[in-house]
């Protein structure tokens, strides 16, 4: 990924883009692009990846020429400059160069068309940063600090709460989560998360402690107080054997119709040396909360809301990408069948 970074842009190149879009680039953006002019259009992207069984996302940091070509002036996306692009989904993050249509100047966001609005220009904003500096440095901090894991030479935007760890005897379970805006919608409410579970047996455990996972149990609680209990054999079709020093990791996903939920539960194991010795290993409680969103002030259905009010909303992209690609809503429908099978893993 580092090798894909392009040499810094010149002052002339930056000025030419401003002339092309008839607008001013923020100083923090100009400063960053003097150092590196974004990234070559390669995979993996510098700005994070996500991979599920039938879905892949990797966002490239766009160079100024490509960004300038994708500058938006149409209703609902006026004065918006693309920052990233994903070849597989058409996903892009944008930066607002002016305060317009409910956006704050220089904030970054994912666009989220309202699928139920009569006005096709009703674009909600899934906020990712208050400025380019805030957006970029927050991401880099998560990478450098190790909060975002690097898996198979790709940066994955999983968030791990350091308190989300539970140890039962010699086995430790920890969980990290990630919200997928491109597979989510607000009307109807359909919020998509993936979570990554790490199961580790201490290297100090005795050989006799070796065991195999038999089943899982989940207790799922939504923000409106509904509780669902799910149980089943193995995890994502596997029955991992744990020995001293062994680590097993897997990813699964869940959807829900409220703004937040939390999950907790346990695994059931048996000892390899004695199948009659069955025991439970706790899965720590982990929360999944949709990031904030803002709705456009230009839409009739938003006339009763304050321009500065923030609430919750994920997005589905029907917005033209910088390279002219689109994310079809069929992606969401195809994934729902998979979600129903993976939810309790």
Coordinates of C-alpha atoms in Angstrom, one line a residue:
X1 CA 0.0 0.0 0.0
X2 CA 2.8 2.4 0.9
X3 CA 4.4 1.8 -2.6
X4 CA 1.1 2.9 -4.2
X5 CA 1.3 6.4 -2.8
X6 CA 1.9 9.0 -5.4
X7 CA 4.4 11.9 -5.2
X8 CA 3.2 15.1 -3.8
X9 CA 1.2 17.5 -6.0
X10 CA 2.7 20.8 -7.0
X11 CA 1.2 24.2 -6.2
X12 CA 0.3 24.6 -9.8
X13 CA -1.6 21.3 -9.9
X14 CA -3.5 22.2 -6.7
X15 CA -4.3 25.7 -8.1
X16 CA -5.5 24.1 -11.4
X17 CA -7.9 21.8 -9.6
X18 CA -9.3 24.8 -7.7
X19 CA -9.8 26.6 -11.1
X20 CA -11.4 23.4 -12.5
X21 CA -14.0 23.1 -9.7
X22 CA -14.3 26.9 -9.2
X23 CA -13.8 26.5 -5.5
X24 CA -11.1 26.6 -2.8
X25 CA -9.5 23.5 -1.3
X26 CA -9.0 23.6 2.5
X27 CA -5.5 24.3 3.7
X28 CA -5.2 20.9 5.5
X29 CA -6.1 19.1 2.3
X30 CA -3.6 21.1 0.3
X31 CA -0.8 20.5 2.9
X32 CA -1.4 16.7 2.9
X33 CA -1.5 16.5 -0.9
X34 CA 1.8 18.4 -1.2
X35 CA 3.3 15.4 0.6
X36 CA 1.5 12.6 -1.3
X37 CA -1.0 13.1 -4.1
X38 CA -3.3 10.3 -3.0
X39 CA -2.8 6.8 -4.2
X40 CA -2.6 4.9 -7.4
X41 CA -5.9 3.2 -8.3
X42 CA -4.9 -0.3 -7.0
X43 CA -6.1 -2.8 -4.5
X44 CA -5.9 -2.9 -1.6
X45 CA -6.9 0.7 -0.9
X46 CA -5.1 2.7 1.8
X47 CA -8.3 3.8 3.5
X48 CA -9.4 0.5 4.8
X49 CA -10.9 -2.9 3.7
X50 CA -13.7 -5.2 4.7
X51 CA -14.3 -8.8 3.5
X52 CA -17.2 -11.1 4.1
X53 CA -18.1 -14.4 2.3
X54 CA -19.8 -12.6 -0.6
X55 CA -18.8 -9.0 -0.2
X56 CA -15.5 -7.1 -0.4
X57 CA -14.7 -3.4 0.0
X58 CA -11.4 -1.6 -0.2
X59 CA -11.2 2.2 -0.4
X60 CA -8.5 4.0 -2.4
X61 CA -7.3 7.5 -1.4
X62 CA -8.0 9.5 -4.6
X63 CA -5.4 11.7 -6.2
X64 CA -6.5 15.3 -6.9
X65 CA -6.9 14.8 -10.7
X66 CA -9.4 11.9 -10.2
X67 CA -11.1 13.7 -7.3
X68 CA -11.5 16.8 -9.4
X69 CA -13.1 14.8 -12.2
X70 CA -15.6 13.4 -9.7
X71 CA -16.5 16.8 -8.2
X72 CA -20.2 17.0 -7.7
X73 CA -22.4 20.0 -8.5
X74 CA -25.8 18.3 -9.0
X75 CA -28.7 18.9 -6.6
X76 CA -28.2 17.0 -3.3
X77 CA -24.4 16.8 -3.7
X78 CA -23.5 20.4 -4.6
X79 CA -19.8 21.4 -3.9
X80 CA -18.8 17.9 -2.8
X81 CA -15.3 16.5 -3.6
X82 CA -14.7 12.7 -3.5
X83 CA -11.9 11.6 -1.1
X84 CA -12.0 7.8 -1.6
X85 CA -13.3 5.2 -4.0
X86 CA -13.9 1.4 -3.9
X87 CA -13.8 -0.4 -7.3
X88 CA -16.0 -3.3 -6.0
X89 CA -18.9 -1.3 -4.5
X90 CA -18.7 2.2 -6.0
X91 CA -18.4 3.4 -2.4
X92 CA -17.0 6.9 -1.9
X93 CA -16.5 9.3 0.9
X94 CA -16.9 13.0 0.1
X95 CA -15.8 16.3 1.5
X96 CA -18.1 19.3 1.5
X97 CA -16.3 22.4 0.1
X98 CA -19.2 24.7 1.1
X99 CA -22.0 24.7 3.7
X100 CA -24.9 23.6 1.6
X101 CA -27.9 21.3 1.6
X102 CA -27.5 20.6 5.3
X103 CA -23.7 19.9 5.2
X104 CA -21.1 21.7 7.2
X105 CA -18.2 23.2 5.3
X106 CA -15.2 20.8 5.0
X107 CA -16.8 17.9 6.8
X108 CA -16.4 14.4 5.3
X109 CA -19.3 11.9 4.9
X110 CA -20.7 9.0 3.1
X111 CA -23.7 10.0 1.0
X112 CA -26.9 8.1 1.7
X113 CA -29.9 8.5 -0.7
X114 CA -33.2 8.3 1.0
X115 CA -34.9 5.3 -0.7
X116 CA -38.4 6.4 0.3
X117 CA -38.2 10.1 -0.5
X118 CA -40.0 11.3 -3.6
X119 CA -37.2 13.7 -4.3
X120 CA -34.2 11.7 -5.7
X121 CA -31.9 14.5 -4.6
X122 CA -32.7 13.8 -0.9
X123 CA -29.2 12.8 0.2
X124 CA -28.5 12.0 3.8
X125 CA -24.9 12.4 5.1
X126 CA -23.2 9.7 7.2
X127 CA -20.6 11.8 9.0
X128 CA -17.0 10.5 9.1
X129 CA -15.1 13.7 10.1
X130 CA -15.5 17.4 10.9
X131 CA -12.6 18.3 8.6
X132 CA -10.1 16.7 6.3
X133 CA -7.5 16.8 9.1
X134 CA -9.9 15.3 11.6
X135 CA -10.9 12.6 9.2
X136 CA -7.4 11.6 8.0
X137 CA -5.5 11.8 11.3
X138 CA -8.2 9.9 13.2
X139 CA -7.9 7.1 10.7
X140 CA -4.1 7.1 10.7
X141 CA -4.1 7.1 14.5
X142 CA -6.3 3.9 14.5
X143 CA -3.8 2.3 12.1
X144 CA -0.6 3.3 13.9
X145 CA -2.0 2.4 17.3
X146 CA -3.0 -1.0 16.1
X147 CA -6.7 -0.4 16.8
X148 CA -7.3 -1.3 13.1
X149 CA -5.8 -4.7 12.5
X150 CA -3.7 -5.5 9.4
X151 CA -4.8 -8.8 8.0
X152 CA -3.2 -10.3 4.9
X153 CA -1.5 -6.9 4.2
X154 CA -4.8 -5.0 4.3
X155 CA -6.1 -2.5 6.9
X156 CA -9.4 -3.6 8.3
X157 CA -11.6 -1.0 10.0
X158 CA -12.6 -3.2 12.9
X159 CA -13.1 -1.3 16.2
X160 CA -12.0 -3.1 19.4
X161 CA -13.1 -2.0 22.8
X162 CA -10.2 -2.9 25.0
X163 CA -12.7 -3.8 27.7
X164 CA -14.4 -6.3 25.5
X165 CA -12.4 -9.3 26.7
X166 CA -13.5 -12.3 28.8
X167 CA -11.3 -15.1 30.1
X168 CA -12.6 -18.4 31.3
X169 CA -9.9 -20.6 32.8
X170 CA -7.2 -20.8 30.0
X171 CA -9.3 -19.5 27.2
X172 CA -9.7 -15.8 26.3
X173 CA -12.4 -14.4 24.0
X174 CA -12.3 -10.9 22.5
X175 CA -14.5 -9.2 19.9
X176 CA -14.1 -6.3 17.5
X177 CA -16.9 -4.8 15.3
X178 CA -17.3 -2.8 12.1
X179 CA -20.3 -1.0 10.6
X180 CA -20.9 -1.5 6.8
X181 CA -22.7 1.6 5.5
X182 CA -22.9 0.2 1.9
X183 CA -25.0 -2.8 3.1
X184 CA -27.3 -0.7 5.3
X185 CA -30.4 1.3 4.9
X186 CA -32.7 3.5 7.1
X187 CA -35.9 3.1 5.2
X188 CA -36.7 0.3 5.9
X189 CA -34.3 0.3 8.9
X190 CA -31.6 -2.3 8.2
X191 CA -28.3 -1.8 9.9
X192 CA -25.5 -4.1 9.0
X193 CA -22.5 -4.9 11.3
X194 CA -19.7 -7.5 11.0
X195 CA -17.8 -8.7 14.1
X196 CA -14.6 -10.5 14.4
X197 CA -14.0 -13.0 17.3
X198 CA -10.6 -14.1 18.6
X199 CA -10.4 -17.2 20.7
X200 CA -7.1 -17.9 22.3
X201 CA -5.8 -20.6 24.7
X202 CA -3.0 -19.6 27.0
X203 CA 0.4 -21.1 26.1
X204 CA 0.8 -21.9 29.8
X205 CA -2.2 -24.2 29.8
X206 CA -1.5 -27.9 30.3
X207 CA -1.7 -30.3 27.3
X208 CA -4.6 -32.0 29.1
X209 CA -6.6 -28.7 28.7
X210 CA -6.9 -29.2 24.9
X211 CA -10.6 -29.0 23.9
X212 CA -13.0 -28.6 21.0
X213 CA -15.8 -26.1 20.5
X214 CA -19.2 -27.7 20.1
X215 CA -21.8 -25.0 20.1
X216 CA -22.5 -21.3 20.6
X217 CA -25.2 -19.3 22.4
X218 CA -26.0 -15.7 21.8
X219 CA -28.2 -13.2 23.8
X220 CA -29.0 -10.2 21.6
X221 CA -30.5 -7.1 23.1
X222 CA -31.6 -4.2 20.9
X223 CA -31.9 -0.5 22.0
X224 CA -35.7 -0.8 22.2
X225 CA -35.4 -3.6 24.8
X226 CA -36.1 -6.6 22.6
X227 CA -34.1 -9.7 23.5
X228 CA -33.4 -12.6 21.2
X229 CA -31.6 -15.8 22.1
X230 CA -29.8 -17.9 19.4
X231 CA -27.9 -21.1 19.7
X232 CA -26.4 -23.6 17.2
X233 CA -23.6 -26.0 16.5
X234 CA -20.0 -24.7 15.9
X235 CA -19.1 -21.3 14.5
X236 CA -19.4 -20.4 10.8
X237 CA -19.5 -24.2 10.1
X238 CA -16.4 -25.0 12.0
X239 CA -15.6 -26.8 15.3
X240 CA -12.2 -25.4 16.2
X241 CA -9.8 -27.5 18.4
X242 CA -8.0 -25.4 21.0
X243 CA -4.6 -26.4 22.3
X244 CA -2.0 -24.4 24.4
X245 CA -1.0 -21.3 22.5
X246 CA -3.6 -21.9 19.7
X247 CA -5.5 -18.9 18.3
X248 CA -8.7 -19.2 16.3
X249 CA -10.3 -16.2 14.6
X250 CA -13.5 -15.9 12.6
X251 CA -15.8 -13.2 11.3
X252 CA -19.6 -13.2 11.2
X253 CA -22.3 -10.5 10.7
X254 CA -25.6 -9.4 12.0
X255 CA -28.4 -7.0 11.0
X256 CA -31.0 -5.2 13.1
X257 CA -33.6 -2.5 12.8
X258 CA -32.7 -0.3 15.8
X259 CA -29.8 2.2 16.1
X260 CA -27.8 0.0 18.5
X261 CA -27.7 -3.4 20.0
X262 CA -25.3 -5.5 22.1
X263 CA -24.5 -9.2 22.0
X264 CA -23.1 -11.6 24.7
X265 CA -23.1 -15.3 25.2
X266 CA -20.9 -18.4 25.6
X267 CA -19.3 -21.3 23.7
X268 CA -19.7 -24.8 24.9
X269 CA -16.5 -27.0 24.7
X270 CA -15.5 -30.5 25.6
X271 CA -12.1 -31.8 26.6
X272 CA -10.3 -33.9 24.0
X273 CA -9.0 -36.3 26.7
X274 CA -12.5 -36.7 28.2
X275 CA -15.6 -35.9 26.0
X276 CA -17.8 -36.1 29.1
X277 CA -16.1 -33.1 30.5
X278 CA -18.2 -30.2 29.0
X279 CA -17.8 -26.6 30.0
X280 CA -18.7 -23.1 28.9
X281 CA -16.5 -20.2 27.9
X282 CA -17.9 -16.7 28.2
X283 CA -18.2 -14.3 25.2
X284 CA -17.9 -10.7 26.5
X285 CA -20.7 -8.2 25.8
X286 CA -20.0 -6.1 22.8
X287 CA -21.9 -3.1 21.5
X288 CA -22.7 -2.1 17.9
X289 CA -23.8 1.5 17.5
X290 CA -24.6 3.2 14.2
X291 CA -22.4 6.4 13.6
X292 CA -24.1 9.8 13.4
X293 CA -25.8 11.2 10.4
X294 CA -27.4 14.4 9.2
X295 CA -30.3 14.9 6.8
X296 CA -30.5 17.5 4.1
X297 CA -32.3 20.7 4.8
X298 CA -33.4 21.0 1.1
X299 CA -35.9 18.1 1.4
X300 CA -39.5 18.8 2.2
X301 CA -39.6 16.0 4.7
X302 CA -36.8 17.6 6.6
X303 CA -38.4 21.0 7.0
X304 CA -39.2 20.4 10.7
X305 CA -35.6 19.5 11.7
X306 CA -32.8 21.9 12.7
X307 CA -29.9 22.3 10.3
X308 CA -27.4 21.4 12.9
X309 CA -29.2 18.4 14.4
X310 CA -27.4 15.1 14.1
X311 CA -29.0 11.7 14.5
X312 CA -28.4 8.2 13.3
X313 CA -28.3 6.8 9.8
X314 CA -26.4 4.4 7.6
X315 CA -26.5 4.7 3.9
X316 CA -26.9 2.8 0.6
X317 CA -25.2 4.3 -2.4
X318 CA -27.0 5.2 -5.5
X319 CA -24.8 8.2 -5.8
X320 CA -22.6 8.4 -9.0
X321 CA -19.0 7.5 -8.0
X322 CA -16.0 9.5 -9.1
X323 CA -15.3 6.9 -11.8
X324 CA -18.9 6.6 -12.9
X325 CA -19.7 3.3 -11.1
X326 CA -22.8 2.6 -9.0
X327 CA -23.6 0.3 -6.1
X328 CA -26.7 -1.6 -6.9
X329 CA -29.3 -2.1 -4.2
X330 CA -29.3 -5.8 -5.3
X331 CA -26.1 -6.2 -3.3
X332 CA -28.1 -5.5 -0.1
X333 CA -30.8 -8.0 -1.0
X334 CA -28.4 -10.7 -1.9
X335 CA -26.6 -10.3 1.4
X336 CA -29.7 -10.6 3.5
X337 CA -29.9 -14.3 2.9
X338 CA -26.4 -14.8 4.0
X339 CA -26.9 -12.6 7.1
X340 CA -29.8 -14.8 8.3
X341 CA -27.5 -17.8 8.2
X342 CA -24.5 -16.1 9.8
X343 CA -26.1 -14.0 12.5
X344 CA -25.7 -16.4 15.4
X345 CA -22.2 -17.5 14.7

